[in-house]
Tab-separated table of C-alpha atoms in Angstrom:
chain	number	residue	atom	x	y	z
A	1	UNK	CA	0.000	0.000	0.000
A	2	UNK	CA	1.313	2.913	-0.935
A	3	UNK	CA	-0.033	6.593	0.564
A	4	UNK	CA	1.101	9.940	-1.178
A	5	UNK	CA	0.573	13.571	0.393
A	6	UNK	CA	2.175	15.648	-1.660
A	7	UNK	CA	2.180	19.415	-2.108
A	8	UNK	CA	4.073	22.037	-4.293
A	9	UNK	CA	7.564	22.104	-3.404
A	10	UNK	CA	10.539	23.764	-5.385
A	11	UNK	CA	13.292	23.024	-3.377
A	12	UNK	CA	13.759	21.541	0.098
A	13	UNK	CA	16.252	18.881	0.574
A	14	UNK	CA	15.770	20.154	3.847
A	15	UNK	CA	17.077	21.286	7.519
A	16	UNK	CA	15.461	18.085	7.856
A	17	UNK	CA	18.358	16.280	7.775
A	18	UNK	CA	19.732	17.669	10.703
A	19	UNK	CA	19.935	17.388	14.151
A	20	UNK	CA	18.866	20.401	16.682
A	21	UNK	CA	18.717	20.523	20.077
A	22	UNK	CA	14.925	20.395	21.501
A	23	UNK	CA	13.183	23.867	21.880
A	24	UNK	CA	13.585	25.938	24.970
A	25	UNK	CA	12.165	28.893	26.592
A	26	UNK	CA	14.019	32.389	24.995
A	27	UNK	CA	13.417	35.230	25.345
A	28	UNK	CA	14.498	37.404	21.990
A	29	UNK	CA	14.525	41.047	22.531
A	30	UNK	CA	12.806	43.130	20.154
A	31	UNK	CA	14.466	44.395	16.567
A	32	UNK	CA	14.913	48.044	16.491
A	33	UNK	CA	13.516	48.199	12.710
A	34	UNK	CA	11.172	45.547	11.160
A	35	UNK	CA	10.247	47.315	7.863
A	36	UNK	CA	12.301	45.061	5.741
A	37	UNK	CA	13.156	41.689	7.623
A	38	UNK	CA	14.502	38.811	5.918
A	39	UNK	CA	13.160	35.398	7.498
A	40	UNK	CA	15.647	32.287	7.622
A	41	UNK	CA	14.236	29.088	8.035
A	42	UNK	CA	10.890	27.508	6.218
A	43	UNK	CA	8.799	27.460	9.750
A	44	UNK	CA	9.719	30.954	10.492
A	45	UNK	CA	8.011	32.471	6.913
A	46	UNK	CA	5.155	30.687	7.773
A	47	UNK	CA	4.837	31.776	11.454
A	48	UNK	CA	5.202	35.289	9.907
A	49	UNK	CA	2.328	34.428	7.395
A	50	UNK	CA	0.146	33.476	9.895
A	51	UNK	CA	0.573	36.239	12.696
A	52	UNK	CA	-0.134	38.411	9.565
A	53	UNK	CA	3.222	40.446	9.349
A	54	UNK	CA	4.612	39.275	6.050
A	55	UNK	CA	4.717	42.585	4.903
A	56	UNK	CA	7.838	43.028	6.434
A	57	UNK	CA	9.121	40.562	4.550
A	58	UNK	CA	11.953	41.240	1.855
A	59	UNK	CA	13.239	37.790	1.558
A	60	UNK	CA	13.313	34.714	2.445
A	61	UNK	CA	15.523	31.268	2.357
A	62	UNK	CA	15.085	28.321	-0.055
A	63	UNK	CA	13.392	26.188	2.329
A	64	UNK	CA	10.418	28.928	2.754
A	65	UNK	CA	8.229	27.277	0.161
A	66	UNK	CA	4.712	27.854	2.070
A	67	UNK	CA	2.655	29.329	1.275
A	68	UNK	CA	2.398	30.228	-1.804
A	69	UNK	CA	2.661	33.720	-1.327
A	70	UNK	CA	6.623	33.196	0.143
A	71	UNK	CA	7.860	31.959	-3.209
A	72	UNK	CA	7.561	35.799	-4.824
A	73	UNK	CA	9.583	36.768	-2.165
A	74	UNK	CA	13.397	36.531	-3.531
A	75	UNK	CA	15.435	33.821	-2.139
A	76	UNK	CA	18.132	34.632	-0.294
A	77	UNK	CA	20.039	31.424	-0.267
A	78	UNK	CA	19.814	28.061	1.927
A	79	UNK	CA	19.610	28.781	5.485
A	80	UNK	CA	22.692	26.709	6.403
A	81	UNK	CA	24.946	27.581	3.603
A	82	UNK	CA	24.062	31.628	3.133
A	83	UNK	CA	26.212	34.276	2.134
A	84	UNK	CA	26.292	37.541	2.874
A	85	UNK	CA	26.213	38.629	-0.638
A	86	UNK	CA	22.857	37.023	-0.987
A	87	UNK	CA	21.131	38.603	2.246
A	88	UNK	CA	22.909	42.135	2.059
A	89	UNK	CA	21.175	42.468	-1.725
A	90	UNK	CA	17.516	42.888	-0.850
A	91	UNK	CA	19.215	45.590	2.050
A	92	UNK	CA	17.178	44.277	4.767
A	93	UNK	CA	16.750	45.546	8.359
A	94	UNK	CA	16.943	42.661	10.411
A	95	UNK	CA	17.512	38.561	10.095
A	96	UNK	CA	15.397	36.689	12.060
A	97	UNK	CA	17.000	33.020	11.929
A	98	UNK	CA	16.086	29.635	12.503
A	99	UNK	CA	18.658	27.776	14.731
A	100	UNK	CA	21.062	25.838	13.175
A	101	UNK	CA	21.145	28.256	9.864
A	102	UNK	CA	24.579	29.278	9.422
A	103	UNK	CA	27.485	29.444	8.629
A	104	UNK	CA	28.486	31.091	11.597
A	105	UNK	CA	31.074	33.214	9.376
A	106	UNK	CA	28.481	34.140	7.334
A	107	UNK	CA	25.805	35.103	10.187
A	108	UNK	CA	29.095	37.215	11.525
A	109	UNK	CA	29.776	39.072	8.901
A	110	UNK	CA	25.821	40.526	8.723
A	111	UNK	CA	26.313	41.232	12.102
A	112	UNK	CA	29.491	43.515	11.194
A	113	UNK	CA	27.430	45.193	8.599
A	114	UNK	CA	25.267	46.227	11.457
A	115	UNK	CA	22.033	43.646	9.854
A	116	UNK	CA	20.961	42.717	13.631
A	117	UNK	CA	19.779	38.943	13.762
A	118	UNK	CA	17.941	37.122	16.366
A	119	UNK	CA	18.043	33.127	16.532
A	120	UNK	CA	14.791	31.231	17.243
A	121	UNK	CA	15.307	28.007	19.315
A	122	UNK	CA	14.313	24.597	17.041
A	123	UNK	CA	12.413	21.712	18.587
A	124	UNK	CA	10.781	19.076	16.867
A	125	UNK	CA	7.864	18.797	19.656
A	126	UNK	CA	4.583	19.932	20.253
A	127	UNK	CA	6.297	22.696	22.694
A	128	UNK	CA	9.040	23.589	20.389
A	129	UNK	CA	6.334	24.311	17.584
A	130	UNK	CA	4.739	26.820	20.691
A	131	UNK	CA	8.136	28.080	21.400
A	132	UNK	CA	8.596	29.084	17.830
A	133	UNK	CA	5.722	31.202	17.909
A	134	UNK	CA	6.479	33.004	20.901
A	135	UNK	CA	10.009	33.949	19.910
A	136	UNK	CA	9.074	35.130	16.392
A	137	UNK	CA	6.523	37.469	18.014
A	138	UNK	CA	8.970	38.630	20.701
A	139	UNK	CA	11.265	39.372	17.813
A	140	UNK	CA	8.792	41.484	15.726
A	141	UNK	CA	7.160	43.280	18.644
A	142	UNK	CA	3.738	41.484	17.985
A	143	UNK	CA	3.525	39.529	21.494
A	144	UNK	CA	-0.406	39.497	21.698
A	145	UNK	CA	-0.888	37.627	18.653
A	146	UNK	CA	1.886	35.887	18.879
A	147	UNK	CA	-0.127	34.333	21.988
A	148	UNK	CA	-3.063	33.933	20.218
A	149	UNK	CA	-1.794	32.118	17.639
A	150	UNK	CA	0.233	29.722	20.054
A	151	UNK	CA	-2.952	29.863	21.757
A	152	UNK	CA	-4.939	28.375	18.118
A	153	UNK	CA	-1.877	25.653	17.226
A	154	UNK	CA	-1.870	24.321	21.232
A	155	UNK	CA	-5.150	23.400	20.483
A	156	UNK	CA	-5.029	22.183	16.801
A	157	UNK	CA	-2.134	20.394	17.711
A	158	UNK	CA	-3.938	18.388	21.325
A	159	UNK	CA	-6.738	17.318	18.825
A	160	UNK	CA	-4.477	16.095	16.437
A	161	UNK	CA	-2.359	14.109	19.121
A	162	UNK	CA	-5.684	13.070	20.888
A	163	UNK	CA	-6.524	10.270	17.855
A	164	UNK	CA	-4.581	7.852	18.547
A	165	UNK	CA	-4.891	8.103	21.774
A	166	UNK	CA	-6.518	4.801	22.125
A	167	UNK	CA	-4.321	2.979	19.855
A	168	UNK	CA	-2.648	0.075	21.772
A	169	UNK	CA	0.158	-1.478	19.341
A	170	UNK	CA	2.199	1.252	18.369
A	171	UNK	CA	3.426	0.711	13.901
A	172	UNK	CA	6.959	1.520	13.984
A	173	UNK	CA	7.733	3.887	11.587
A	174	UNK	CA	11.083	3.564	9.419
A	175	UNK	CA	11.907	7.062	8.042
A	176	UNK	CA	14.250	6.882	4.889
A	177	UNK	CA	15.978	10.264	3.806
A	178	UNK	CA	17.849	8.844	0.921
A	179	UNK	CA	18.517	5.782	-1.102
A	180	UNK	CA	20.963	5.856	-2.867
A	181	UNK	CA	23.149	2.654	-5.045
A	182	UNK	CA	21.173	0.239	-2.358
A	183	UNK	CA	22.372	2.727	0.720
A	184	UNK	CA	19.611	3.241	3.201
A	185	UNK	CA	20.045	6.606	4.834
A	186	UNK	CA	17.344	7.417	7.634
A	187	UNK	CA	16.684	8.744	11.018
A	188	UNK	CA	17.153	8.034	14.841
A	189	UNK	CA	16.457	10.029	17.481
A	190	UNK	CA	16.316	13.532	17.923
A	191	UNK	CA	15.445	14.614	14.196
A	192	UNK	CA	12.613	15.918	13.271
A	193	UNK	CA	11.583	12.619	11.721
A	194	UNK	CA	11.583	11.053	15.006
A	195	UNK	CA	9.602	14.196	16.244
A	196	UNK	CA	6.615	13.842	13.732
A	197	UNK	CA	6.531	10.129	14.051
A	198	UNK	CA	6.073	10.279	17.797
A	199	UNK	CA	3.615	13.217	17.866
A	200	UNK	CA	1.260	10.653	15.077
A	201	UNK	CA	1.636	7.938	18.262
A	202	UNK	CA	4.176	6.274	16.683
A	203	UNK	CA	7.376	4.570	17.109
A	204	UNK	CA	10.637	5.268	15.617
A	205	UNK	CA	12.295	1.858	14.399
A	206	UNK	CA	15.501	2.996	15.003
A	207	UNK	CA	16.546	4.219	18.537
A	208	UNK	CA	20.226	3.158	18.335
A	209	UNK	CA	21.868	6.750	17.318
A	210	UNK	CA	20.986	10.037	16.646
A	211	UNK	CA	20.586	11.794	13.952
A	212	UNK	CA	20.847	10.351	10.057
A	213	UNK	CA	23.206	7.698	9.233
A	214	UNK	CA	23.673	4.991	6.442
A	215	UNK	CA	22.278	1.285	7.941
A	216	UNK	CA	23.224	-1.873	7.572
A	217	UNK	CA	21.249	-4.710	6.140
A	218	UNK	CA	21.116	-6.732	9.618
A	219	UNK	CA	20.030	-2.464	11.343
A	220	UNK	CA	16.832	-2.501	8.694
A	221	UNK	CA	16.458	-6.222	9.373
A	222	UNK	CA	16.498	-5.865	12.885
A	223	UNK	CA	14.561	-2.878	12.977
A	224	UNK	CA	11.426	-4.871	11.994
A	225	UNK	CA	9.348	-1.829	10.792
A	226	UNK	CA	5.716	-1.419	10.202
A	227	UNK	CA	5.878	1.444	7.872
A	228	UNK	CA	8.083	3.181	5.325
A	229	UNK	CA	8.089	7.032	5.315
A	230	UNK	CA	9.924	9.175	2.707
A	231	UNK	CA	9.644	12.502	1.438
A	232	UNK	CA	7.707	12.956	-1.587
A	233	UNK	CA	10.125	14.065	-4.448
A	234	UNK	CA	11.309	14.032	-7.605
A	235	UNK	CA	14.280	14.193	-9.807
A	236	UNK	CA	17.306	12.437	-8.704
A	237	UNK	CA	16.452	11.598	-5.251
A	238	UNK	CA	12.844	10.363	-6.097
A	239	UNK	CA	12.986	6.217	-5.225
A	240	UNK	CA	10.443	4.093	-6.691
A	241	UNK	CA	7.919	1.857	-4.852
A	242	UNK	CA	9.576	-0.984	-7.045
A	243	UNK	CA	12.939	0.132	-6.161
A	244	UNK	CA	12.335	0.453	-2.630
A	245	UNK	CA	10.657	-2.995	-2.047
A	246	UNK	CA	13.140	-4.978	-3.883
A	247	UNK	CA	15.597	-4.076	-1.545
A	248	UNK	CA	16.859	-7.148	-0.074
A	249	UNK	CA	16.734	-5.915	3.792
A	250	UNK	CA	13.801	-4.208	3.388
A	251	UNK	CA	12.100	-7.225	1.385
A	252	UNK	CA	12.347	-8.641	4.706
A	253	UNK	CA	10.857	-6.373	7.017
A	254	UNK	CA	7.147	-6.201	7.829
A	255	UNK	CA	6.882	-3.012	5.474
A	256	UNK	CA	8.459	-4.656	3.086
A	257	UNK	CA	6.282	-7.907	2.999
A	258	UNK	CA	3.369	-6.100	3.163
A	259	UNK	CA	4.230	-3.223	1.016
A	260	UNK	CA	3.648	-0.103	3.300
A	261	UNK	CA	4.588	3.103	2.486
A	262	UNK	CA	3.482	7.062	3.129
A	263	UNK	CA	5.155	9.826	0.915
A	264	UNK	CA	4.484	12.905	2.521
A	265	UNK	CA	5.799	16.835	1.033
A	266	UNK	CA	9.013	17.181	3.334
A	267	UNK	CA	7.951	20.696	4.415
A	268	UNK	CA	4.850	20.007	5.274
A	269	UNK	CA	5.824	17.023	7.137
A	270	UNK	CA	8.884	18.606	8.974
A	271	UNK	CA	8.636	21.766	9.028
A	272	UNK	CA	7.552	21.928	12.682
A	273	UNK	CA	5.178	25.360	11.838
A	274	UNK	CA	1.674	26.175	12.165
A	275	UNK	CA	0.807	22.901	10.199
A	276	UNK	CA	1.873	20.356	12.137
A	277	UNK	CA	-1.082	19.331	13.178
A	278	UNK	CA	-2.205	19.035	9.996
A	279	UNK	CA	0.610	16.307	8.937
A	280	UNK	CA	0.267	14.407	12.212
A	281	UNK	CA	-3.078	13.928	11.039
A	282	UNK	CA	-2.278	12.394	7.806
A	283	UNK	CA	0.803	10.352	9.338
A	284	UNK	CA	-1.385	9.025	11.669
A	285	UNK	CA	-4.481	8.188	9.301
A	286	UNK	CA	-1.716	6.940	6.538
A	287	UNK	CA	-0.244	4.682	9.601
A	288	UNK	CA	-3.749	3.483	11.568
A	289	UNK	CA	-6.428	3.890	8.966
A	290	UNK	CA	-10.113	3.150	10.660
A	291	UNK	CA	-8.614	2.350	14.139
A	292	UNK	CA	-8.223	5.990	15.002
A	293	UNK	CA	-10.084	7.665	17.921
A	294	UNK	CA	-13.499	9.039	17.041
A	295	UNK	CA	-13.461	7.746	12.905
């Protein structure tokens, strides 16, 4: 069985490959001059979107891709390899970054130019996604609806983690970044793969590292997962269904046997914003079907 979500998406090989360290309280202080801010980090453009203050916006990064509206904004570069060059020629006022853009040289060198940046904390839970909002609206002076709109994705995001609430054998989830000449790439812990499969109530099959690394057959075999989840993409990382299953590790696996797999849009799926709950809805119909609380 194969399940596709798929939504427009130019280019995002994605922060999602990458580690951060899990959300905590900050406090950012307030940019002197928001009139022409320049957003790093997909989640962050579409926290801006939502509070209703992208018309501060001047750019953006290349992993800013939602919604719609973002992509006539010009593209500044990819958050962790930007140059100066690229964010000093829209002239901007302030950089409001995600954590773990970079380089630091880079980020340095704005700062000498006198381009004042703030850095929002990442964290690939339900309180980092909270967290997120709070920071971005300390940062652009816009506390009160900052709250409110915490206030909106607290609650969209509880409803969403609510159905499967009741669900008493947890599917472990395998989550494959990359295949490439029979290589397996995919994700432990503290990714934001392993975020979005436990906020769907399920189970990461592998806990043995952190972070994404290349597995052995004997890792997949032992792994034993449920489900296969990939990004849905195209061009020269796109890997077929037929591809995929023929694998001889993962022919083995209960995913393999029985043919389970859920393509979902990378940002959508980790881009730990306002739409989370959204995607933990669809992991978690795409994983438990009909067994779901209240269907």
């Amino acid at each position: 069985m194969t399940l596709h979500f798929s939504k427009p998406l130019k280019a995002l090989t994605l922060a999602v490959a990458l580690l951060a360290t899990p959300a905590l309280a900050q406090d950012l202080k307030p940019f002197p001059d928001t009139s022409r801010l320049v957003a790093v980090g997909g989640s962050l453009t579409e926290i801006i979107f939502a509070l209703g203050e992208e018309g501060r916006l001047v750019g953006r990064d290349s992993t800013a891709v939602y919604p719609e509206e973002a992509l006539k904004l010009p593209d500044v570069g990819y958050m962790r390899a930007l140059s100066p060059e690229g964010v000093l020629s829209v002239n901007p006022s302030a950089l409001l970054v995600l954590e773990g853009s970079g380089p630091k040289e880079a980020l340095d060198v704005l700062s000498k130019a006198s381009i004042p940046y703030e850095t929002v904390p990442e964290g690939f839970t339900h309180e980092g996604i909270l967290a997120k909002i709070k920071a971005v609206g300390q940062a652009l002076g816009v506390e009160d609806k900052a709250r409110q709109l915490a206030e909106t994705v607290d609650k969209d995001l509880k409803d969403a983690e609510e159905l499967t609430r009741d669900v008493s054998q947890r599917q472990k989830v395998l989550f494959i970044l990359s295949m490439q000449d029979g290589k397996i790439q995919a994700s432990g812990t503290g990714s934001a793969a392993n975020g979005i499969i436990a906020l769907a109530g399920a189970e990461n099959a592998i806990t043995d590292y952190q972070g994404y690394k290349a597995l052995t057959d004997e890792a997949i075999i032992n792994a034993k997962p449920d489900v296969i989840l990939m990004m849905d993409r195209g061009g020269e990382l796109a890997v077929s269904d037929e591809t995929l299953f023929s694998h001889p590790a993962l022919s083995l696996t209960p995913a393999g046997q029985n043919k389970r797999i859920v393509r979902i849009d990378g940002a959508y799926l980790l881009g730990f914003g306002p739409r989370t709950a959204s995607a933990i809805r669809d992991l978690a119909k795409a994983i438990y079907g009909d067994s779901l609380s209240g269907n």
